PDB file of C-alpha atoms and ligand atoms in Angstrom:
ATOM      1  CA  MET A 284      -2.181  29.971  -5.348  1.00  0.00           C
ATOM      2  CA  THR A 285      -2.193  26.609  -7.086  1.00  0.00           C
ATOM      3  CA  GLN A 286       1.231  27.345  -8.542  1.00  0.00           C
ATOM      4  CA  ARG A 287       2.590  27.256  -5.012  1.00  0.00           C
ATOM      5  CA  LYS A 288       1.470  23.662  -4.632  1.00  0.00           C
ATOM      6  CA  SER A 289       3.904  21.036  -5.745  1.00  0.00           C
ATOM      7  CA  LEU A 290       3.065  17.414  -6.219  1.00  0.00           C
ATOM      8  CA  LEU A 291       5.401  14.957  -4.619  1.00  0.00           C
ATOM      9  CA  SER A 292       5.296  11.259  -5.185  1.00  0.00           C
ATOM     10  CA  ASP A 293       5.721   9.163  -2.080  1.00  0.00           C
ATOM     11  CA  HIS A 294       8.533   6.818  -2.992  1.00  0.00           C
ATOM     12  CA  VAL A 295       7.218   4.100  -0.800  1.00  0.00           C
ATOM     13  CA  ASP A 296       3.830   3.885  -2.287  1.00  0.00           C
ATOM     14  CA  GLY A 297       3.273   6.283  -5.126  1.00  0.00           C
ATOM     15  CA  ARG A 298       0.983   8.321  -2.886  1.00  0.00           C
ATOM     16  CA  MET A 299       0.400  11.710  -4.434  1.00  0.00           C
ATOM     17  CA  VAL A 300       1.149  14.344  -1.860  1.00  0.00           C
ATOM     18  CA  ALA A 301       0.284  18.019  -2.246  1.00  0.00           C
ATOM     19  CA  ILE A 302       2.108  20.443  -0.028  1.00  0.00           C
ATOM     20  CA  ASP A 303       2.689  24.145   0.096  1.00  0.00           C
ATOM     21  CA  SER A 304       6.251  24.597  -1.036  1.00  0.00           C
ATOM     22  CA  ASP A 305       6.917  27.056   1.770  1.00  0.00           C
ATOM     23  CA  GLU A 306       5.332  24.917   4.450  1.00  0.00           C
ATOM     24  CA  ALA A 307       7.032  22.422   6.690  1.00  0.00           C
ATOM     25  CA  VAL A 308       6.831  18.768   5.680  1.00  0.00           C
ATOM     26  CA  ALA A 309       3.245  17.561   5.914  1.00  0.00           C
ATOM     27  CA  ASP A 310       2.541  15.499   8.986  1.00  0.00           C
ATOM     28  CA  ARG A 311       0.226  12.501   9.115  1.00  0.00           C
ATOM     29  CA  ASN A 312      -2.845  14.693   9.534  1.00  0.00           C
ATOM     30  CA  ALA A 313      -2.395  17.187   6.720  1.00  0.00           C
ATOM     31  CA  ILE A 314      -5.410  17.779   4.480  1.00  0.00           C
ATOM     32  CA  VAL A 315      -5.667  15.814   1.238  1.00  0.00           C
ATOM     33  CA  GLN A 316      -5.977  17.708  -2.058  1.00  0.00           C
ATOM     34  CA  LEU A 317      -7.242  16.327  -5.347  1.00  0.00           C
ATOM     35  CA  ASP A 318      -5.349  17.102  -8.495  1.00  0.00           C
ATOM     36  CA  PRO A 319      -7.475  18.621 -11.323  1.00  0.00           C
ATOM     37  CA  ASP A 320      -6.845  15.387 -13.311  1.00  0.00           C
ATOM     38  CA  HIS A 321      -8.273  13.246 -10.502  1.00  0.00           C
ATOM     39  CA  PRO A 322     -11.422  11.314 -11.630  1.00  0.00           C
ATOM     40  CA  GLY A 323     -13.345  12.729  -8.646  1.00  0.00           C
ATOM     41  CA  PHE A 324     -12.167  16.332  -8.989  1.00  0.00           C
ATOM     42  CA  ARG A 325     -15.529  17.651 -10.285  1.00  0.00           C
ATOM     43  CA  ASP A 326     -17.731  15.464  -8.061  1.00  0.00           C
ATOM     44  CA  GLN A 327     -18.658  17.654  -5.100  1.00  0.00           C
ATOM     45  CA  ALA A 328     -20.328  14.823  -3.178  1.00  0.00           C
ATOM     46  CA  TYR A 329     -17.220  12.653  -3.559  1.00  0.00           C
ATOM     47  CA  ARG A 330     -14.956  15.482  -2.456  1.00  0.00           C
ATOM     48  CA  ALA A 331     -17.152  16.146   0.566  1.00  0.00           C
ATOM     49  CA  ARG A 332     -16.960  12.446   1.490  1.00  0.00           C
ATOM     50  CA  ARG A 333     -13.187  12.449   1.038  1.00  0.00           C
ATOM     51  CA  ASN A 334     -12.966  15.375   3.439  1.00  0.00           C
ATOM     52  CA  GLN A 335     -15.292  13.654   5.905  1.00  0.00           C
ATOM     53  CA  ILE A 336     -13.102  10.537   5.797  1.00  0.00           C
ATOM     54  CA  ALA A 337      -9.991  12.700   6.184  1.00  0.00           C
ATOM     55  CA  GLN A 338     -11.579  14.187   9.312  1.00  0.00           C
ATOM     56  CA  ILE A 339     -11.866  10.688  10.804  1.00  0.00           C
ATOM     57  CA  ALA A 340      -8.121  10.311  10.431  1.00  0.00           C
ATOM     58  CA  MET A 341      -7.403  13.761  11.807  1.00  0.00           C
ATOM     59  CA  LYS A 342      -9.481  13.183  14.915  1.00  0.00           C
ATOM     60  CA  TYR A 343      -8.238   9.639  15.390  1.00  0.00           C
ATOM     61  CA  GLN A 344      -6.365   8.850  18.591  1.00  0.00           C
ATOM     62  CA  PRO A 345      -4.051   5.820  18.341  1.00  0.00           C
ATOM     63  CA  GLY A 346      -5.550   2.840  20.107  1.00  0.00           C
ATOM     64  CA  ASP A 347      -9.184   3.944  19.694  1.00  0.00           C
ATOM     65  CA  PRO A 348     -11.522   1.905  17.489  1.00  0.00           C
ATOM     66  CA  ILE A 349     -11.532   3.395  13.989  1.00  0.00           C
ATOM     67  CA  PRO A 350     -14.874   5.058  13.128  1.00  0.00           C
ATOM     68  CA  ASP A 351     -16.602   3.555  10.099  1.00  0.00           C
ATOM     69  CA  ALA A 352     -16.225   5.442   6.821  1.00  0.00           C
ATOM     70  CA  PRO A 353     -19.493   6.637   5.208  1.00  0.00           C
ATOM     71  CA  TYR A 354     -19.317   4.659   1.961  1.00  0.00           C
ATOM     72  CA  THR A 355     -22.201   4.912  -0.497  1.00  0.00           C
ATOM     73  CA  ASP A 356     -23.894   2.065  -2.378  1.00  0.00           C
ATOM     74  CA  GLU A 357     -22.040   3.212  -5.498  1.00  0.00           C
ATOM     75  CA  GLU A 358     -18.762   2.783  -3.644  1.00  0.00           C
ATOM     76  CA  HIS A 359     -19.661  -0.674  -2.370  1.00  0.00           C
ATOM     77  CA  GLN A 360     -20.366  -1.508  -6.005  1.00  0.00           C
ATOM     78  CA  VAL A 361     -16.824  -0.345  -6.886  1.00  0.00           C
ATOM     79  CA  TRP A 362     -15.510  -2.839  -4.343  1.00  0.00           C
ATOM     80  CA  ARG A 363     -17.617  -5.645  -5.867  1.00  0.00           C
ATOM     81  CA  VAL A 364     -16.345  -4.887  -9.389  1.00  0.00           C
ATOM     82  CA  ILE A 365     -12.737  -4.900  -8.205  1.00  0.00           C
ATOM     83  CA  TRP A 366     -13.248  -8.036  -6.182  1.00  0.00           C
ATOM     84  CA  GLN A 367     -14.740  -9.913  -9.134  1.00  0.00           C
ATOM     85  CA  ALA A 368     -11.624  -9.092 -11.149  1.00  0.00           C
ATOM     86  CA  LEU A 369      -9.191  -9.826  -8.330  1.00  0.00           C
ATOM     87  CA  GLN A 370     -10.460 -13.178  -7.115  1.00  0.00           C
ATOM     88  CA  PRO A 371      -9.541 -15.181 -10.241  1.00  0.00           C
ATOM     89  CA  ALA A 372      -6.331 -13.167 -10.677  1.00  0.00           C
ATOM     90  CA  HIS A 373      -5.269 -14.066  -7.138  1.00  0.00           C
ATOM     91  CA  GLN A 374      -5.896 -17.747  -7.737  1.00  0.00           C
ATOM     92  CA  LYS A 375      -3.614 -17.596 -10.777  1.00  0.00           C
ATOM     93  CA  HIS A 376      -0.922 -15.185  -9.674  1.00  0.00           C
ATOM     94  CA  ALA A 377      -0.746 -14.791  -5.870  1.00  0.00           C
ATOM     95  CA  CYS A 378       1.895 -16.647  -3.853  1.00  0.00           C
ATOM     96  CA  ALA A 379       0.826 -19.344  -1.385  1.00  0.00           C
ATOM     97  CA  GLU A 380       1.647 -17.176   1.646  1.00  0.00           C
ATOM     98  CA  TYR A 381      -0.796 -14.529   0.401  1.00  0.00           C
ATOM     99  CA  LEU A 382      -3.559 -17.022  -0.401  1.00  0.00           C
ATOM    100  CA  SER A 383      -3.380 -18.493   3.083  1.00  0.00           C
ATOM    101  CA  SER A 384      -3.427 -15.009   4.645  1.00  0.00           C
ATOM    102  CA  ILE A 385      -6.469 -13.899   2.677  1.00  0.00           C
ATOM    103  CA  LYS A 386      -8.341 -16.963   3.928  1.00  0.00           C
ATOM    104  CA  ARG A 387      -7.484 -15.992   7.483  1.00  0.00           C
ATOM    105  CA  LEU A 388      -9.042 -12.551   7.006  1.00  0.00           C
ATOM    106  CA  SER A 389     -12.097 -13.848   5.109  1.00  0.00           C
ATOM    107  CA  PHE A 390     -13.611 -10.426   4.589  1.00  0.00           C
ATOM    108  CA  ALA A 391     -16.882  -9.663   2.869  1.00  0.00           C
ATOM    109  CA  SER A 392     -16.735  -9.538  -0.928  1.00  0.00           C
ATOM    110  CA  ASP A 393     -20.030  -7.651  -1.317  1.00  0.00           C
ATOM    111  CA  ARG A 394     -19.107  -4.464   0.563  1.00  0.00           C
ATOM    112  CA  ILE A 395     -16.030  -2.476   1.521  1.00  0.00           C
ATOM    113  CA  PRO A 396     -14.742  -3.857   4.821  1.00  0.00           C
ATOM    114  CA  GLN A 397     -14.250  -1.203   7.474  1.00  0.00           C
ATOM    115  CA  LEU A 398     -10.690  -0.759   8.771  1.00  0.00           C
ATOM    116  CA  ARG A 399     -12.012  -1.511  12.252  1.00  0.00           C
ATOM    117  CA  GLU A 400     -13.008  -5.036  11.170  1.00  0.00           C
ATOM    118  CA  VAL A 401      -9.748  -5.745   9.343  1.00  0.00           C
ATOM    119  CA  ASN A 402      -7.764  -4.421  12.273  1.00  0.00           C
ATOM    120  CA  TYR A 403      -9.475  -6.741  14.691  1.00  0.00           C
ATOM    121  CA  LYS A 404      -8.248  -9.780  12.771  1.00  0.00           C
ATOM    122  CA  VAL A 405      -4.799  -8.520  11.725  1.00  0.00           C
ATOM    123  CA  GLN A 406      -3.896  -7.424  15.228  1.00  0.00           C
ATOM    124  CA  ARG A 407      -4.570 -10.898  16.619  1.00  0.00           C
ATOM    125  CA  ILE A 408      -2.339 -12.500  13.998  1.00  0.00           C
ATOM    126  CA  SER A 409       0.712 -10.225  13.778  1.00  0.00           C
ATOM    127  CA  GLY A 410       0.159  -7.453  16.313  1.00  0.00           C
ATOM    128  CA  PHE A 411       0.020  -4.888  13.484  1.00  0.00           C
ATOM    129  CA  ARG A 412      -2.517  -2.064  13.722  1.00  0.00           C
ATOM    130  CA  LEU A 413      -3.903  -0.217  10.738  1.00  0.00           C
ATOM    131  CA  GLU A 414      -4.354   3.437  11.658  1.00  0.00           C
ATOM    132  CA  PRO A 415      -6.175   5.917   9.425  1.00  0.00           C
ATOM    133  CA  VAL A 416      -4.377   8.798   7.729  1.00  0.00           C
ATOM    134  CA  ALA A 417      -5.856  11.539   5.618  1.00  0.00           C
ATOM    135  CA  GLY A 418      -3.540  10.561   2.765  1.00  0.00           C
ATOM    136  CA  LEU A 419      -0.461  12.730   3.112  1.00  0.00           C
ATOM    137  CA  VAL A 420       2.417  10.753   4.512  1.00  0.00           C
ATOM    138  CA  GLN A 421       6.081  11.342   3.923  1.00  0.00           C
ATOM    139  CA  PRO A 422       8.117   8.164   3.359  1.00  0.00           C
ATOM    140  CA  ARG A 423      10.017   8.475   6.639  1.00  0.00           C
ATOM    141  CA  VAL A 424       6.834   8.918   8.686  1.00  0.00           C
ATOM    142  CA  PHE A 425       5.191   5.973   6.932  1.00  0.00           C
ATOM    143  CA  LEU A 426       8.202   3.668   7.273  1.00  0.00           C
ATOM    144  CA  GLU A 427       9.114   4.562  10.858  1.00  0.00           C
ATOM    145  CA  ASN A 428       5.599   3.746  12.030  1.00  0.00           C
ATOM    146  CA  LEU A 429       6.113   0.189  10.798  1.00  0.00           C
ATOM    147  CA  ALA A 430       8.750  -0.283  13.501  1.00  0.00           C
ATOM    148  CA  ASP A 431       5.989   0.139  16.086  1.00  0.00           C
ATOM    149  CA  GLY A 432       3.630  -2.230  14.304  1.00  0.00           C
ATOM    150  CA  VAL A 433       1.551   0.627  12.914  1.00  0.00           C
ATOM    151  CA  PHE A 434       0.498   0.719   9.281  1.00  0.00           C
ATOM    152  CA  LEU A 435      -0.748   4.180   8.271  1.00  0.00           C
ATOM    153  CA  CYS A 436      -3.695   3.530   6.077  1.00  0.00           C
ATOM    154  CA  THR A 437      -5.995   5.514   3.789  1.00  0.00           C
ATOM    155  CA  GLN A 438      -9.709   4.834   4.234  1.00  0.00           C
ATOM    156  CA  TYR A 439     -11.339   6.385   1.144  1.00  0.00           C
ATOM    157  CA  ILE A 440     -12.127   4.422  -2.015  1.00  0.00           C
ATOM    158  CA  ARG A 441     -11.361   5.489  -5.581  1.00  0.00           C
ATOM    159  CA  HIS A 442     -13.982   7.358  -7.618  1.00  0.00           C
ATOM    160  CA  HIS A 443     -16.827   5.174  -8.911  1.00  0.00           C
ATOM    161  CA  SER A 444     -16.288   6.332 -12.507  1.00  0.00           C
ATOM    162  CA  THR A 445     -13.002   4.396 -12.682  1.00  0.00           C
ATOM    163  CA  PRO A 446     -13.396   1.179 -10.658  1.00  0.00           C
ATOM    164  CA  LEU A 447     -10.276  -0.444 -12.087  1.00  0.00           C
ATOM    165  CA  TYR A 448      -8.048   2.615 -11.933  1.00  0.00           C
ATOM    166  CA  THR A 449      -6.887   4.843  -9.117  1.00  0.00           C
ATOM    167  CA  PRO A 450      -4.208   7.534  -9.285  1.00  0.00           C
ATOM    168  CA  GLU A 451      -3.498   7.088  -5.560  1.00  0.00           C
ATOM    169  CA  PRO A 452      -3.534   4.143  -3.171  1.00  0.00           C
ATOM    170  CA  ASP A 453      -7.015   3.714  -1.712  1.00  0.00           C
ATOM    171  CA  VAL A 454      -8.679   1.397   0.775  1.00  0.00           C
ATOM    172  CA  VAL A 455      -8.640  -1.414  -1.810  1.00  0.00           C
ATOM    173  CA  HIS A 456      -4.852  -1.288  -2.037  1.00  0.00           C
ATOM    174  CA  GLU A 457      -4.555  -0.912   1.727  1.00  0.00           C
ATOM    175  CA  ILE A 458      -6.818  -3.828   2.647  1.00  0.00           C
ATOM    176  CA  VAL A 459      -6.369  -6.281  -0.238  1.00  0.00           C
ATOM    177  CA  GLY A 460      -2.656  -5.495  -0.427  1.00  0.00           C
ATOM    178  CA  HIS A 461      -1.240  -4.485   2.932  1.00  0.00           C
ATOM    179  CA  GLY A 462      -3.999  -5.688   5.276  1.00  0.00           C
ATOM    180  CA  VAL A 463      -3.746  -9.213   3.911  1.00  0.00           C
ATOM    181  CA  THR A 464       0.068  -9.347   3.895  1.00  0.00           C
ATOM    182  CA  LEU A 465       0.121  -8.060   7.481  1.00  0.00           C
ATOM    183  CA  ALA A 466      -1.944 -11.134   8.333  1.00  0.00           C
ATOM    184  CA  SER A 467       1.181 -13.167   7.477  1.00  0.00           C
ATOM    185  CA  GLU A 468       3.547 -13.273  10.451  1.00  0.00           C
ATOM    186  CA  ARG A 469       6.591 -13.363   8.183  1.00  0.00           C
ATOM    187  CA  LEU A 470       5.558 -10.477   5.938  1.00  0.00           C
ATOM    188  CA  ALA A 471       4.498  -8.465   8.981  1.00  0.00           C
ATOM    189  CA  GLU A 472       7.936  -9.112  10.480  1.00  0.00           C
ATOM    190  CA  LEU A 473       9.649  -7.756   7.356  1.00  0.00           C
ATOM    191  CA  ASN A 474       7.503  -4.610   7.531  1.00  0.00           C
ATOM    192  CA  ARG A 475       8.579  -4.132  11.136  1.00  0.00           C
ATOM    193  CA  LEU A 476      12.254  -4.601  10.212  1.00  0.00           C
ATOM    194  CA  PHE A 477      11.952  -1.989   7.447  1.00  0.00           C
ATOM    195  CA  GLY A 478      10.699   0.458  10.063  1.00  0.00           C
ATOM    196  CA  GLN A 479      13.542  -0.330  12.423  1.00  0.00           C
ATOM    197  CA  ALA A 480      16.130   0.031   9.643  1.00  0.00           C
ATOM    198  CA  VAL A 481      14.694   3.419   8.655  1.00  0.00           C
ATOM    199  CA  LYS A 482      14.890   4.565  12.267  1.00  0.00           C
ATOM    200  CA  ARG A 483      18.631   3.820  12.198  1.00  0.00           C
ATOM    201  CA  THR A 484      19.001   5.767   8.938  1.00  0.00           C
ATOM    202  CA  THR A 485      19.973   9.417   8.916  1.00  0.00           C
ATOM    203  CA  SER A 486      21.042  10.316   5.374  1.00  0.00           C
ATOM    204  CA  PRO A 487      18.435  11.044   2.670  1.00  0.00           C
ATOM    205  CA  GLU A 488      20.369   8.777   0.290  1.00  0.00           C
ATOM    206  CA  ALA A 489      20.149   5.802   2.651  1.00  0.00           C
ATOM    207  CA  LEU A 490      16.436   6.457   3.223  1.00  0.00           C
ATOM    208  CA  GLU A 491      15.932   6.539  -0.536  1.00  0.00           C
ATOM    209  CA  ARG A 492      17.677   3.180  -0.894  1.00  0.00           C
ATOM    210  CA  LEU A 493      15.503   1.561   1.780  1.00  0.00           C
ATOM    211  CA  SER A 494      12.367   3.064   0.219  1.00  0.00           C
ATOM    212  CA  ARG A 495      13.299   1.523  -3.108  1.00  0.00           C
ATOM    213  CA  ILE A 496      13.867  -1.888  -1.536  1.00  0.00           C
ATOM    214  CA  TYR A 497      10.466  -1.593   0.160  1.00  0.00           C
ATOM    215  CA  TRP A 498       9.008  -0.759  -3.238  1.00  0.00           C
ATOM    216  CA  PHE A 499      10.599  -3.717  -5.038  1.00  0.00           C
ATOM    217  CA  THR A 500       9.747  -6.209  -2.260  1.00  0.00           C
ATOM    218  CA  ILE A 501       6.718  -5.375  -0.113  1.00  0.00           C
ATOM    219  CA  GLU A 502       4.996  -3.345  -2.847  1.00  0.00           C
ATOM    220  CA  PHE A 503       6.056  -5.078  -6.075  1.00  0.00           C
ATOM    221  CA  GLY A 504       7.804  -8.291  -5.091  1.00  0.00           C
ATOM    222  CA  VAL A 505       7.524 -11.497  -7.115  1.00  0.00           C
ATOM    223  CA  LEU A 506       8.919 -14.963  -6.453  1.00  0.00           C
ATOM    224  CA  ARG A 507       9.066 -18.409  -7.971  1.00  0.00           C
ATOM    225  CA  GLU A 508       6.880 -21.292  -6.922  1.00  0.00           C
ATOM    226  CA  GLY A 509       8.107 -24.186  -9.044  1.00  0.00           C
ATOM    227  CA  GLU A 510       7.889 -23.063 -12.660  1.00  0.00           C
ATOM    228  CA  ASP A 511       5.500 -20.205 -11.881  1.00  0.00           C
ATOM    229  CA  VAL A 512       6.122 -16.560 -11.040  1.00  0.00           C
ATOM    230  CA  LYS A 513       3.852 -15.443  -8.205  1.00  0.00           C
ATOM    231  CA  ALA A 514       3.238 -12.109  -6.533  1.00  0.00           C
ATOM    232  CA  TYR A 515       3.727 -11.209  -2.893  1.00  0.00           C
ATOM    233  CA  GLY A 516       3.839  -7.428  -3.519  1.00  0.00           C
ATOM    234  CA  THR A 517       0.819  -5.427  -2.395  1.00  0.00           C
ATOM    235  CA  GLY A 518       0.788  -3.152  -5.452  1.00  0.00           C
ATOM    236  CA  LEU A 519       0.484  -6.186  -7.714  1.00  0.00           C
ATOM    237  CA  LEU A 520      -2.010  -8.036  -5.526  1.00  0.00           C
ATOM    238  CA  SER A 521      -4.406  -5.089  -5.474  1.00  0.00           C
ATOM    239  CA  SER A 522      -4.443  -4.680  -9.291  1.00  0.00           C
ATOM    240  CA  ALA A 523      -5.913  -7.430 -11.474  1.00  0.00           C
ATOM    241  CA  GLY A 524      -4.543  -5.654 -14.553  1.00  0.00           C
ATOM    242  CA  GLU A 525      -0.990  -5.540 -13.276  1.00  0.00           C
ATOM    243  CA  LEU A 526      -1.122  -9.153 -12.025  1.00  0.00           C
ATOM    244  CA  GLU A 527      -1.964 -10.281 -15.553  1.00  0.00           C
ATOM    245  CA  GLU A 528       0.928  -8.277 -17.004  1.00  0.00           C
ATOM    246  CA  MET A 529       3.640  -8.980 -14.440  1.00  0.00           C
ATOM    247  CA  ARG A 530       5.215 -11.861 -16.350  1.00  0.00           C
ATOM    248  CA  LYS A 531       5.975  -9.474 -19.179  1.00  0.00           C
ATOM    249  CA  ALA A 532       8.210  -7.421 -16.888  1.00  0.00           C
ATOM    250  CA  ASP A 533      11.985  -7.685 -17.035  1.00  0.00           C
ATOM    251  CA  LEU A 534      12.394 -10.194 -14.170  1.00  0.00           C
ATOM    252  CA  ARG A 535      15.753  -9.627 -12.556  1.00  0.00           C
ATOM    253  CA  PRO A 536      17.623 -11.769 -10.027  1.00  0.00           C
ATOM    254  CA  PHE A 537      16.788 -11.017  -6.397  1.00  0.00           C
ATOM    255  CA  ASP A 538      19.574  -8.546  -5.605  1.00  0.00           C
ATOM    256  CA  LEU A 539      18.641  -6.010  -2.929  1.00  0.00           C
ATOM    257  CA  ASP A 540      21.664  -3.853  -3.603  1.00  0.00           C
ATOM    258  CA  ALA A 541      20.597  -3.540  -7.243  1.00  0.00           C
ATOM    259  CA  ALA A 542      16.978  -2.888  -6.176  1.00  0.00           C
ATOM    260  CA  SER A 543      18.151  -0.110  -3.864  1.00  0.00           C
ATOM    261  CA  ARG A 544      19.634   1.705  -6.866  1.00  0.00           C
ATOM    262  CA  GLN A 545      16.834   1.037  -9.342  1.00  0.00           C
ATOM    263  CA  ASP A 546      14.608   3.995 -10.240  1.00  0.00           C
ATOM    264  CA  TYR A 547      10.912   3.427 -10.809  1.00  0.00           C
ATOM    265  CA  ASP A 548       7.833   5.272 -11.977  1.00  0.00           C
ATOM    266  CA  PRO A 549       4.800   4.630  -9.746  1.00  0.00           C
ATOM    267  CA  THR A 550       2.313   5.830 -12.392  1.00  0.00           C
ATOM    268  CA  HIS A 551       2.735   2.872 -14.795  1.00  0.00           C
ATOM    269  CA  PHE A 552       2.840  -0.901 -14.644  1.00  0.00           C
ATOM    270  CA  GLN A 553       6.299  -1.787 -13.401  1.00  0.00           C
ATOM    271  CA  PRO A 554       8.604  -2.776 -16.294  1.00  0.00           C
ATOM    272  CA  ILE A 555      11.278  -4.164 -13.942  1.00  0.00           C
ATOM    273  CA  LEU A 556      10.650  -6.583 -11.074  1.00  0.00           C
ATOM    274  CA  PHE A 557      13.092  -8.427  -8.819  1.00  0.00           C
ATOM    275  CA  CYS A 558      12.195 -12.110  -8.610  1.00  0.00           C
ATOM    276  CA  ALA A 559      13.178 -14.301  -5.644  1.00  0.00           C
ATOM    277  CA  ASP A 560      13.782 -18.044  -6.099  1.00  0.00           C
ATOM    278  CA  SER A 561      11.230 -18.859  -3.378  1.00  0.00           C
ATOM    279  CA  PHE A 562       9.325 -17.267  -0.503  1.00  0.00           C
ATOM    280  CA  GLU A 563      11.953 -18.609   1.892  1.00  0.00           C
ATOM    281  CA  GLN A 564      14.804 -17.081  -0.103  1.00  0.00           C
ATOM    282  CA  MET A 565      13.013 -13.718  -0.225  1.00  0.00           C
ATOM    283  CA  TYR A 566      12.210 -13.772   3.486  1.00  0.00           C
ATOM    284  CA  GLY A 567      15.705 -14.854   4.558  1.00  0.00           C
ATOM    285  CA  THR A 568      17.504 -12.382   2.287  1.00  0.00           C
ATOM    286  CA  VAL A 569      15.383  -9.346   3.200  1.00  0.00           C
ATOM    287  CA  HIS A 570      15.462 -10.249   6.888  1.00  0.00           C
ATOM    288  CA  GLU A 571      19.258 -10.521   6.959  1.00  0.00           C
ATOM    289  CA  PHE A 572      19.734  -7.376   4.899  1.00  0.00           C
ATOM    290  CA  LEU A 573      17.538  -5.273   7.176  1.00  0.00           C
ATOM    291  CA  VAL A 574      18.957  -6.608  10.432  1.00  0.00           C
ATOM    292  CA  LYS A 575      22.480  -5.777   9.224  1.00  0.00           C
ATOM    293  CA  TRP A 576      21.481  -2.339   7.916  1.00  0.00           C
TER     294      TRP A 576
HETATM  295 FE1  FE2 B 753       1.324   0.266  -0.648  1.00  0.00          FE
END
């Protein structure tokens, strides 16, 4: 039966998505599957917890408080290890907009924050809600929800055997990356505009182009602050390793048309990044592009 499963890579986020090839497109509540190469594949307790957390998402009704995920002490320790690596990397490599947003959220560094707690703060700042998903989200579903101020969010954490590596976006990426940037009014606004642009898009080619621009801005965007190159992309800001390496990338001028045609591989550090001259230039350019789309 496993041959019938095909792995798709979510072009927005590099989410690994397993679907039955003869089934309709997975909706937001489809069951998550672990690939045999996944670090937690042979850990029955981890898999049981992943399923339990997936059940939270499946039972979740929009607008309800999000039930707390049953993290173990080992998993809180994963968060602490990541946090210790990320804090100094943020001070060196994160853009000013991000650093001021992370202060506004001021979440605990010694345990995994629950989505419910992050939501409470983010919603007051930008109106965005994080809503749990089991992990299987098609790009259009993910992007269109942004138009309504909804960020579909995974709640599980990576396997404790690999604290600095995850083959799929987990709650660290969601909170440290997206949760924090959605606590910036301007970055939240761009997320909303991406959703609205996708809703006006009918052809798969146009959707692909918008997904790539999302990737090279919201997920992997960099910009200049004086002489420095700083990150505002959530994929960079949730990986201390990639933050340290980002200057080695081929930094290209901030050209959204070029970004919309640039292929990428979500499984490696990004060798090509599009670098804006400033936060204001990035914000103004993306805003105008999406409104005109
Ligand atoms: Fe992401």
